[in-house]
Coordinates of C-alpha atoms and ligand atoms in Angstrom, one line a residue:
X1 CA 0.0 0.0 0.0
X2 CA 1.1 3.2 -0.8
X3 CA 1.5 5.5 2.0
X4 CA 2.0 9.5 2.9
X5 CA 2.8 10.7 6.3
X6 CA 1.6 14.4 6.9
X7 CA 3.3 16.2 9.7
X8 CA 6.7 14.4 8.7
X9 CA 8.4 16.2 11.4
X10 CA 6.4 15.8 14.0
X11 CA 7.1 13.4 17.2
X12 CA 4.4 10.8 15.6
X13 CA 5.3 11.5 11.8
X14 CA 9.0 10.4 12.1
X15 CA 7.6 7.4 13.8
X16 CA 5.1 6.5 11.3
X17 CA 7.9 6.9 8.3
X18 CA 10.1 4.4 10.4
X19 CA 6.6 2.3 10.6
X20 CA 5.4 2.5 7.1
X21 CA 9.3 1.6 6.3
X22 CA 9.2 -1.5 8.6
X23 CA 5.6 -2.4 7.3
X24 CA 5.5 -5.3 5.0
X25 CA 3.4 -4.7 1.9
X26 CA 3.6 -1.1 2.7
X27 CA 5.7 1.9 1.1
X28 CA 6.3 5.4 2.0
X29 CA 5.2 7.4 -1.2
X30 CA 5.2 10.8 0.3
X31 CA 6.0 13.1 3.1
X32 CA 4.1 16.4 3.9
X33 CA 5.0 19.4 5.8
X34 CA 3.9 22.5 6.2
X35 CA 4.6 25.9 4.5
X36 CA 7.8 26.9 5.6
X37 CA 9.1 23.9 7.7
X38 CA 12.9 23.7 7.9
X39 CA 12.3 19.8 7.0
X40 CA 11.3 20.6 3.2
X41 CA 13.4 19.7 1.0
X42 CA 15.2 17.2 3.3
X43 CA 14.7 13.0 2.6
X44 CA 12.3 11.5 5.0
X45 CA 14.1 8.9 5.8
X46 CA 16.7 10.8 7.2
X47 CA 14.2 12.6 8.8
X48 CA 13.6 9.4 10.6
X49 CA 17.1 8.2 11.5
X50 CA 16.9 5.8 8.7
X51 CA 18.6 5.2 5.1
X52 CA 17.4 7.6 2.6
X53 CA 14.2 6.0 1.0
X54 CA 14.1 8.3 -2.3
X55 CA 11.4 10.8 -0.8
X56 CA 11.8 14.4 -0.2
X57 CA 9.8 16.4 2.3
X58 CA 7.2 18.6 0.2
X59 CA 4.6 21.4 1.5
X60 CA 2.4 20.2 -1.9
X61 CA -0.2 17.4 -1.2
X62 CA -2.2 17.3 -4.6
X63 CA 0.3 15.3 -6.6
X64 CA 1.8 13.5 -3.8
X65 CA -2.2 12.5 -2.7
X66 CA -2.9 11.5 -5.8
X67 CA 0.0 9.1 -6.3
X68 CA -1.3 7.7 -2.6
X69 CA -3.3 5.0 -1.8
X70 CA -3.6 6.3 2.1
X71 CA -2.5 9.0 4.1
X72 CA -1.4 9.0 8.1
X73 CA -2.3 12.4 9.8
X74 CA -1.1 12.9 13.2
X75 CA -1.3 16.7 12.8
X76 CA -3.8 19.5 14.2
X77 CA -7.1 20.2 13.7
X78 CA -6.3 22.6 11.2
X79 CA -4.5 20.8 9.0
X80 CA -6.6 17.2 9.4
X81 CA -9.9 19.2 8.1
X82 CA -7.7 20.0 5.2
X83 CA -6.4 17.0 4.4
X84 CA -10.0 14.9 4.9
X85 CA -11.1 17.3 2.1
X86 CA -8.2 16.8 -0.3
X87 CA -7.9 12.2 0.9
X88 CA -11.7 12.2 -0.1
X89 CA -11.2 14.2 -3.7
X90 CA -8.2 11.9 -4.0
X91 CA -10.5 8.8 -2.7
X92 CA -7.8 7.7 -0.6
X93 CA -7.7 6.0 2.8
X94 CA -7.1 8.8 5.7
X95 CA -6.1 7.7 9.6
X96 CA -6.5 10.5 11.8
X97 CA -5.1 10.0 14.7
X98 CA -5.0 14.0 15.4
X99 CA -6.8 14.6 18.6
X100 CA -8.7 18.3 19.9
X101 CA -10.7 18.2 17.2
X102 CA -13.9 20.2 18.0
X103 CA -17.8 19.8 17.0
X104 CA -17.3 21.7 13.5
X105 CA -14.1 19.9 12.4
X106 CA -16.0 16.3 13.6
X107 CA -18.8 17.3 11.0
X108 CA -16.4 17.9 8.9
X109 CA -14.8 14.6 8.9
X110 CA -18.3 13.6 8.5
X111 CA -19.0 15.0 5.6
X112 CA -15.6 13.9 3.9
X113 CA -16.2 10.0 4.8
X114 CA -19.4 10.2 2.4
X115 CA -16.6 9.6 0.0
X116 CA -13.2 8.8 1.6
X117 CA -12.1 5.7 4.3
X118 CA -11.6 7.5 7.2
X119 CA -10.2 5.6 10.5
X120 CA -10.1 8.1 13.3
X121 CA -9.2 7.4 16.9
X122 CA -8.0 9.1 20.2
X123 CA -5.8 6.3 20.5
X124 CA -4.2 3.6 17.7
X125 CA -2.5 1.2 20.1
X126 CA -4.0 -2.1 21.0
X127 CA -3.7 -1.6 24.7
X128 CA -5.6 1.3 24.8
X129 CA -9.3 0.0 22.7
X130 CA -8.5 -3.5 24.8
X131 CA -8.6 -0.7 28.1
X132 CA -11.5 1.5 26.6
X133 CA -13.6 -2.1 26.4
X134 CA -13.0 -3.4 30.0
X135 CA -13.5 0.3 31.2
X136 CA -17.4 -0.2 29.3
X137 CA -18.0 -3.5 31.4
X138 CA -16.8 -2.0 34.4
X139 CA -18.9 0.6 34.3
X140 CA -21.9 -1.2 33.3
X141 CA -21.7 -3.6 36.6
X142 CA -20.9 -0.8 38.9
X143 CA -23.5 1.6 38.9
X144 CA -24.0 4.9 40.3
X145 CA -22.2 4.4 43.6
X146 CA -19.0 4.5 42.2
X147 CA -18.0 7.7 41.3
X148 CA -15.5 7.4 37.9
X149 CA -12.4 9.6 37.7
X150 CA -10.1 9.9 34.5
X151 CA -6.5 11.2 35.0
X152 CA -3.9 11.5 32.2
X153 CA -0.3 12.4 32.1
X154 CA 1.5 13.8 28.6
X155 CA 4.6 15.7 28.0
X156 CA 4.8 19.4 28.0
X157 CA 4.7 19.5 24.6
X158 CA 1.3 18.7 24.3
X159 CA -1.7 21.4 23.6
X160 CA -4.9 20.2 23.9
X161 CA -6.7 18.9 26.9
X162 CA -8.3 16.7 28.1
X163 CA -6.2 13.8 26.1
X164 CA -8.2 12.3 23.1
X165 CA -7.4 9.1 25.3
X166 CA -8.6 10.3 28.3
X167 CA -12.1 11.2 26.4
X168 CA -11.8 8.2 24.3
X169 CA -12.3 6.2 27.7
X170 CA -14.9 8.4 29.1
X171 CA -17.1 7.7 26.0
X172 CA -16.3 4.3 27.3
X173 CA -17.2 4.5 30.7
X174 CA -20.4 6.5 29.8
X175 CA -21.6 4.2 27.0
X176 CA -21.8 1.9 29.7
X177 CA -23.6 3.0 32.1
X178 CA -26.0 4.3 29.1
X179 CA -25.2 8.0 29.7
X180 CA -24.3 10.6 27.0
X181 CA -21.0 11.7 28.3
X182 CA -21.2 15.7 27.3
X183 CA -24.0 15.6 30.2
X184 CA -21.8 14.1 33.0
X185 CA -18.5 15.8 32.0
X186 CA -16.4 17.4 34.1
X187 CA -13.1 18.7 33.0
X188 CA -12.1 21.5 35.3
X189 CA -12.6 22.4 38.9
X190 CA -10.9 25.1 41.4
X191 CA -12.3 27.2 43.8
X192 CA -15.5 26.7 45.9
X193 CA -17.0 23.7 43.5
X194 CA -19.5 22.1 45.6
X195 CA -19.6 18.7 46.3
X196 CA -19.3 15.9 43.4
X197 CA -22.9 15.3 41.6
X198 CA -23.4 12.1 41.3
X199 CA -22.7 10.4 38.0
X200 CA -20.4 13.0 36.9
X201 CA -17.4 11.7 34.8
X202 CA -14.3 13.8 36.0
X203 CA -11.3 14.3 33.7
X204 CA -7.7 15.6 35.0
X205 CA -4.8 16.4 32.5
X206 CA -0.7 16.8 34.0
X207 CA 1.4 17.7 31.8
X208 CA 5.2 17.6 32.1
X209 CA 8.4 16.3 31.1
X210 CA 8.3 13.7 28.0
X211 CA 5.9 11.2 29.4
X212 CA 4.5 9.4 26.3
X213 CA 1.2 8.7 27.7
X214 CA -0.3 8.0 31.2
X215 CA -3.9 7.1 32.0
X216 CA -6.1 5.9 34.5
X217 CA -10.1 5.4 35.6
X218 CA -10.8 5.0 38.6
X219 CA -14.1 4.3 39.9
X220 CA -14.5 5.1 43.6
X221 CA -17.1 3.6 46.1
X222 CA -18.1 2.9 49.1
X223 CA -15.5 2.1 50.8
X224 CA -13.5 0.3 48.2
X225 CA -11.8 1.7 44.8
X226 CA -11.0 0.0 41.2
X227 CA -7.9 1.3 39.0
X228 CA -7.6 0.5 35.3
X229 CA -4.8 2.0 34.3
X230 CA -2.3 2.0 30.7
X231 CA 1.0 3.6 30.5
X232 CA 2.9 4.0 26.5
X233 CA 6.1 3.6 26.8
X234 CA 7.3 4.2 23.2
X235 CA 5.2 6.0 20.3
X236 CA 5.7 3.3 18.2
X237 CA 2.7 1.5 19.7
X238 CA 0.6 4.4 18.2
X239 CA 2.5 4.7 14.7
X240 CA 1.7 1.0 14.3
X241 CA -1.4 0.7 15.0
X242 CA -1.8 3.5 11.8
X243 CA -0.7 1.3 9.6
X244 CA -2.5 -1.5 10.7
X245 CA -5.7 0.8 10.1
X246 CA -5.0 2.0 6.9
X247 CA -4.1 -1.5 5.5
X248 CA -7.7 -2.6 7.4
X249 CA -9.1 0.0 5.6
X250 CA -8.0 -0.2 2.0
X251 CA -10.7 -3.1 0.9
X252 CA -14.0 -0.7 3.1
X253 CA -16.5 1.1 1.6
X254 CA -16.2 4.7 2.5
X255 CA -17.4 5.5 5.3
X256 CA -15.8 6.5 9.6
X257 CA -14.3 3.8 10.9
X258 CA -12.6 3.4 14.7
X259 CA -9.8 1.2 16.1
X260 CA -12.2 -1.0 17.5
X261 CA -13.4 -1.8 13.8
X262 CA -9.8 -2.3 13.0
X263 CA -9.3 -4.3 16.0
X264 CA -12.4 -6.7 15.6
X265 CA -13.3 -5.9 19.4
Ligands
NDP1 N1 -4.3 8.9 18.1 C1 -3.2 8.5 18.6 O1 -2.9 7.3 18.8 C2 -2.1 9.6 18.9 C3 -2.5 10.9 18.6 N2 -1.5 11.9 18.8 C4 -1.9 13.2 18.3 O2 -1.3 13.5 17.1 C5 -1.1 14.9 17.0 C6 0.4 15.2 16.7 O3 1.1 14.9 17.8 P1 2.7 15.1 17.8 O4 3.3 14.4 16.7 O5 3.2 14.9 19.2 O6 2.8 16.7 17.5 P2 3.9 17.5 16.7 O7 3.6 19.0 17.0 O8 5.3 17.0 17.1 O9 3.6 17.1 15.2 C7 2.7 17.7 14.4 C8 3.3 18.0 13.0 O10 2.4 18.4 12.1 C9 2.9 19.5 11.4 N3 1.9 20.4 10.8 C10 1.1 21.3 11.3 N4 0.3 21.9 10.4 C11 0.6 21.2 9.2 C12 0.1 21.4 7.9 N5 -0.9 22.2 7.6 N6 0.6 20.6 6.9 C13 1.6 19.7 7.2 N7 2.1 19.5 8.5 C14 1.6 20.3 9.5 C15 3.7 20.3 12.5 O11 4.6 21.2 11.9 P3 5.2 22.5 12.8 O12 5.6 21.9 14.1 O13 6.3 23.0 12.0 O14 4.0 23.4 12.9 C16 4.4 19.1 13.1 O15 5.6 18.7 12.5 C17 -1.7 15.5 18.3 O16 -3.0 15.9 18.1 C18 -1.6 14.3 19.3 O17 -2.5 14.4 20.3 C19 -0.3 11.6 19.2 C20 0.1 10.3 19.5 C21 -0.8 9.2 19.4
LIG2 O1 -0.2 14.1 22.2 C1 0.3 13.0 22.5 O2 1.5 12.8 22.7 C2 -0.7 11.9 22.6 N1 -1.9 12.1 22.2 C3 -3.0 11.2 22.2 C4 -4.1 11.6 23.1 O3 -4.4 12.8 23.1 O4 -4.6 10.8 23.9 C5 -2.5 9.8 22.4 C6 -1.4 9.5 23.3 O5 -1.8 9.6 24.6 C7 -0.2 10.5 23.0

């Protein structure tokens, strides 16, 4: 399969070259940056830390799109919109793994998988989706006594929060205990807050350092508490689990797909 990384030099586009390069049946056909990166120009598999592979860093999608077969956007919001709009034109598999993406750019993805493949998800490892379903059963056989706390840890670098994981796993938590989760959220509390309402779903970001990714759910009762908890130790887990999506994806109809599609759970 013929693949381009957008975001080339980003912290998860060097590792998805590296992955696509390591991917049998899968080759790196382009490598996007944006207007006025210091990476143009420059081979991305050197980018990478790898041998030259024969494909320079551009800032022009259209030909390089429609040469692809799929495209790997771990970007921003910004840019992903973008690119959804130019993969479905194309008619090429896009895996957006960007995360922060509001209500308007969601529709927008929407609106592009009328025509494209798209596989979008907070998270792409395995551990994670195998963690968002145990986190649904948990919640399920708990009930409303047990109070369900998400906290997330990411490296300074990162700029939106709460984590797409972190909401990722609240979907999960709320789906099972058959609540819509934008009526139970709770991302941000200082000062005099009141006391917890019940069946609230609380969210709490750190940030520091160059943790890869931290989280937890907690569900507190009486008198007793459960933790189910994933720590990513290495970004490869995510860049992997891309590939795995867009090759998944390739023989689908159009359409928005998840990991947990890709996954079979
Ligand atoms: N779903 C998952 O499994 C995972 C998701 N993520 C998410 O992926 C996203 C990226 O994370 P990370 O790699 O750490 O961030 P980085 O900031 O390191 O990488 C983003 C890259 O995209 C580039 N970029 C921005 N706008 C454009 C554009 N218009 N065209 C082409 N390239 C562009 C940036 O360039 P420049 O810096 O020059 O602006 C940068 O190189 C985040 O939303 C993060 O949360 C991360 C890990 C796993
Ligand atoms: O920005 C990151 O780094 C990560 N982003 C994703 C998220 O928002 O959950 C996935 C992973 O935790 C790393």
């Amino acid at each position: 399969m013929r693949l381009v990384v957008v975001g080339a030099d980003g912290r998860m586009g060097r590792m998805l070259i590296r992955a696509v390069a390591e991917s049998e049946g899968c080759t790196l056909s382009g490598a996007i940056e944006r207007e006025g990166s210091p990476a143009l120009g420059q081979d991305a598999g050197t980018l990478a830390g790898l041998q030259p592979l024969g494909v320079p860093v551009t800032d022009d999608p259209l030909p390089v799109f429609a040469a692809a077969e799929g495209v790997l956007d771990f970007t921003t919001p910004a840019a992903t919109t973008f690119f959804a709009e130019l993969a479905a034109q194309a008619r090429i598999v896009h895996v957006v793994g960007t995360t922060g993406l509001a209500e308007a750019d969601l529709r927008k993805l929407a609106a592009a998988a009328h025509h494209a493949r798209i596989v979008r998800s907070g998270n792409m490892s395995l551990g994670v989706n195998v963690l968002a379903g145990l986190v649904r059963r948990v919640a399920a056989a708990l009930g409303e006594e047990f109070d369900i706390e998400i906290v997330e840890m990411h490296h300074r670098m990162k700029v939106d929060a709460p984590s797409g994981t972190a909401l990722l796993l609240g979907e999960a938590a709320a789906e099972g205990r058959g609540v819509s989760l934008p009526e139970v959220r709770v991302s941000t509390r200082d000062g005099h807050t009141g006391a917890r309402r019940p069946g609230d779903i609380g969210f709490a970001a750190l940030r520091g350092g160059t943790v890869v990714g931290d989280h937890s759910v907690t569900f507190a009762g009486p008198g007793e508490r459960i933790t189910l908890s994933h720590h990513a130790e290495d970004r490869g887990i995510f860049a992997r689990g891309a590939v795995r999506a867009a090759q998944w994806a390739f023989p689908q109809a159009p359409g928005l797909y998840g990991m947990t599609d890709v996954l079979g759970l």
